[in-house]
mmCIF file of C-alpha atoms in Angstrom:
data_model
loop_
_atom_site.group_PDB
_atom_site.id
_atom_site.type_symbol
_atom_site.label_atom_id
_atom_site.label_comp_id
_atom_site.label_asym_id
_atom_site.label_seq_id
_atom_site.Cartn_x
_atom_site.Cartn_y
_atom_site.Cartn_z
ATOM 1 C CA LEU A 1 71.437 115.383 66.906
ATOM 2 C CA VAL A 2 68.473 114.628 69.097
ATOM 3 C CA ALA A 3 69.526 112.986 72.363
ATOM 4 C CA VAL A 4 72.546 111.237 70.839
ATOM 5 C CA LEU A 5 75.661 113.326 71.533
ATOM 6 C CA ASN A 6 76.208 111.768 74.956
ATOM 7 C CA TYR A 7 75.975 108.295 73.334
ATOM 8 C CA VAL A 8 78.752 109.049 70.829
ATOM 9 C CA LEU A 9 82.149 107.932 72.116
ATOM 10 C CA GLU A 10 84.061 110.888 73.564
ATOM 11 C CA VAL A 11 86.964 110.406 71.155
ATOM 12 C CA GLU A 12 84.597 110.570 68.158
ATOM 13 C CA ARG A 13 82.437 113.567 69.112
ATOM 14 C CA GLU A 14 84.604 116.224 67.455
ATOM 15 C CA GLU A 15 84.774 114.194 64.242
ATOM 16 C CA VAL A 16 80.977 113.728 64.207
ATOM 17 C CA LEU A 17 80.439 117.473 64.622
ATOM 18 C CA ARG A 18 82.973 118.332 61.902
ATOM 19 C CA GLU A 19 81.140 115.960 59.558
ATOM 20 C CA CYS A 20 77.826 117.647 60.415
ATOM 21 C CA HIS A 21 79.453 120.987 59.587
ATOM 22 C CA LYS A 22 80.554 119.697 56.164
ATOM 23 C CA ARG A 23 77.093 118.429 55.275
ATOM 24 C CA LEU A 24 75.027 121.333 56.586
ATOM 25 C CA LEU A 25 73.995 124.004 54.089
ATOM 26 C CA LYS A 26 75.482 127.498 54.402
ATOM 27 C CA PHE A 27 72.676 128.993 56.504
ATOM 28 C CA GLY A 28 71.584 125.696 58.054
ATOM 29 C CA ARG A 29 71.217 125.076 61.761
ATOM 30 C CA LEU A 30 72.415 122.207 63.914
ATOM 31 C CA ILE A 31 69.884 121.328 66.618
ATOM 32 C CA VAL A 32 71.218 119.350 69.553
ATOM 33 C CA THR A 33 69.297 118.026 72.529
ATOM 34 C CA CYS A 34 71.066 116.372 75.403
ATOM 35 C CA LEU A 35 70.452 115.104 78.887
ATOM 36 C CA THR A 36 71.874 117.485 81.488
ATOM 37 C CA PRO A 37 74.062 116.319 84.385
ATOM 38 C CA PHE A 38 71.032 117.070 86.599
ATOM 39 C CA GLY A 39 68.947 114.735 84.433
ATOM 40 C CA SER A 40 71.541 111.986 84.850
ATOM 41 C CA VAL A 41 70.642 111.766 88.537
ATOM 42 C CA PHE A 42 67.148 110.585 87.608
ATOM 43 C CA LEU A 43 68.212 108.324 84.727
ATOM 44 C CA PRO A 44 71.249 106.446 86.056
ATOM 45 C CA LYS A 45 71.208 103.760 83.336
ATOM 46 C CA LYS A 46 71.625 106.355 80.565
ATOM 47 C CA PRO A 47 75.030 107.802 79.574
ATOM 48 C CA LYS A 48 76.007 110.761 81.731
ATOM 49 C CA GLY A 49 74.520 114.090 80.645
ATOM 50 C CA LEU A 50 76.746 116.831 79.252
ATOM 51 C CA THR A 51 77.132 120.349 80.599
ATOM 52 C CA LYS A 52 76.224 123.385 78.524
ATOM 53 C CA GLN A 53 79.878 124.408 78.556
ATOM 54 C CA SER A 54 81.067 121.053 77.186
ATOM 55 C CA ILE A 55 78.462 121.020 74.386
ATOM 56 C CA VAL A 56 79.190 124.604 73.344
ATOM 57 C CA SER A 57 82.930 123.899 73.410
ATOM 58 C CA LEU A 58 82.577 120.699 71.339
ATOM 59 C CA CYS A 59 80.358 122.391 68.783
ATOM 60 C CA SER A 60 82.731 125.345 68.562
ATOM 61 C CA ILE A 61 85.590 122.962 67.742
ATOM 62 C CA GLY A 62 83.300 121.379 65.143
ATOM 63 C CA GLY A 63 82.771 124.771 63.479
ATOM 64 C CA PHE A 64 79.508 125.970 65.039
ATOM 65 C CA ARG A 65 78.434 128.984 67.093
ATOM 66 C CA LEU A 66 75.629 128.925 69.648
ATOM 67 C CA VAL A 67 72.509 130.780 68.518
ATOM 68 C CA TYR A 68 69.984 129.668 71.156
ATOM 69 C CA ASP A 69 69.661 127.294 74.092
ATOM 70 C CA ARG A 70 66.946 126.492 76.598
ATOM 71 C CA PRO A 71 66.211 123.802 79.195
ATOM 72 C CA PHE A 72 63.128 121.611 78.849
ATOM 73 C CA MET A 73 61.478 118.723 80.674
ATOM 74 C CA PHE A 74 61.983 120.399 84.062
ATOM 75 C CA GLY A 75 65.695 120.928 83.396
ATOM 76 C CA LEU A 76 66.433 117.268 82.693
ATOM 77 C CA ASN A 77 67.261 118.101 79.064
ATOM 78 C CA ARG A 78 68.486 121.108 77.121
ATOM 79 C CA VAL A 79 68.048 122.117 73.473
ATOM 80 C CA TYR A 80 70.764 123.992 71.584
ATOM 81 C CA VAL A 81 70.618 125.633 68.174
ATOM 82 C CA PHE A 82 73.947 126.262 66.445
ATOM 83 C CA GLY A 83 74.805 128.138 63.266
ATOM 84 C CA LYS A 84 77.760 127.426 60.993
ATOM 85 C CA GLU A 85 81.016 129.298 61.398
ATOM 86 C CA GLU A 86 82.141 129.711 57.801
ATOM 87 C CA SER A 87 85.842 130.039 58.691
ATOM 88 C CA LYS A 88 86.108 126.347 59.633
#
């Protein structure tokens, strides 16, 4: 989900992530990039950036566990790599 999670309506985000979980292969990875709240300051016409905590929480509800994350583009964006939680 490259730079799209903050564009998905809040009420639909969990459903989108659950659907990703269903379609991802057993050892697959979900890669998410998203504008940070800090990045939102410089791009006011874009949807508000999401915090690391909110993305990790959403993905956890969707059945994923965080494997790796790192800021890029001077902290305006962040990349996350999630693995599947098989219990979901």
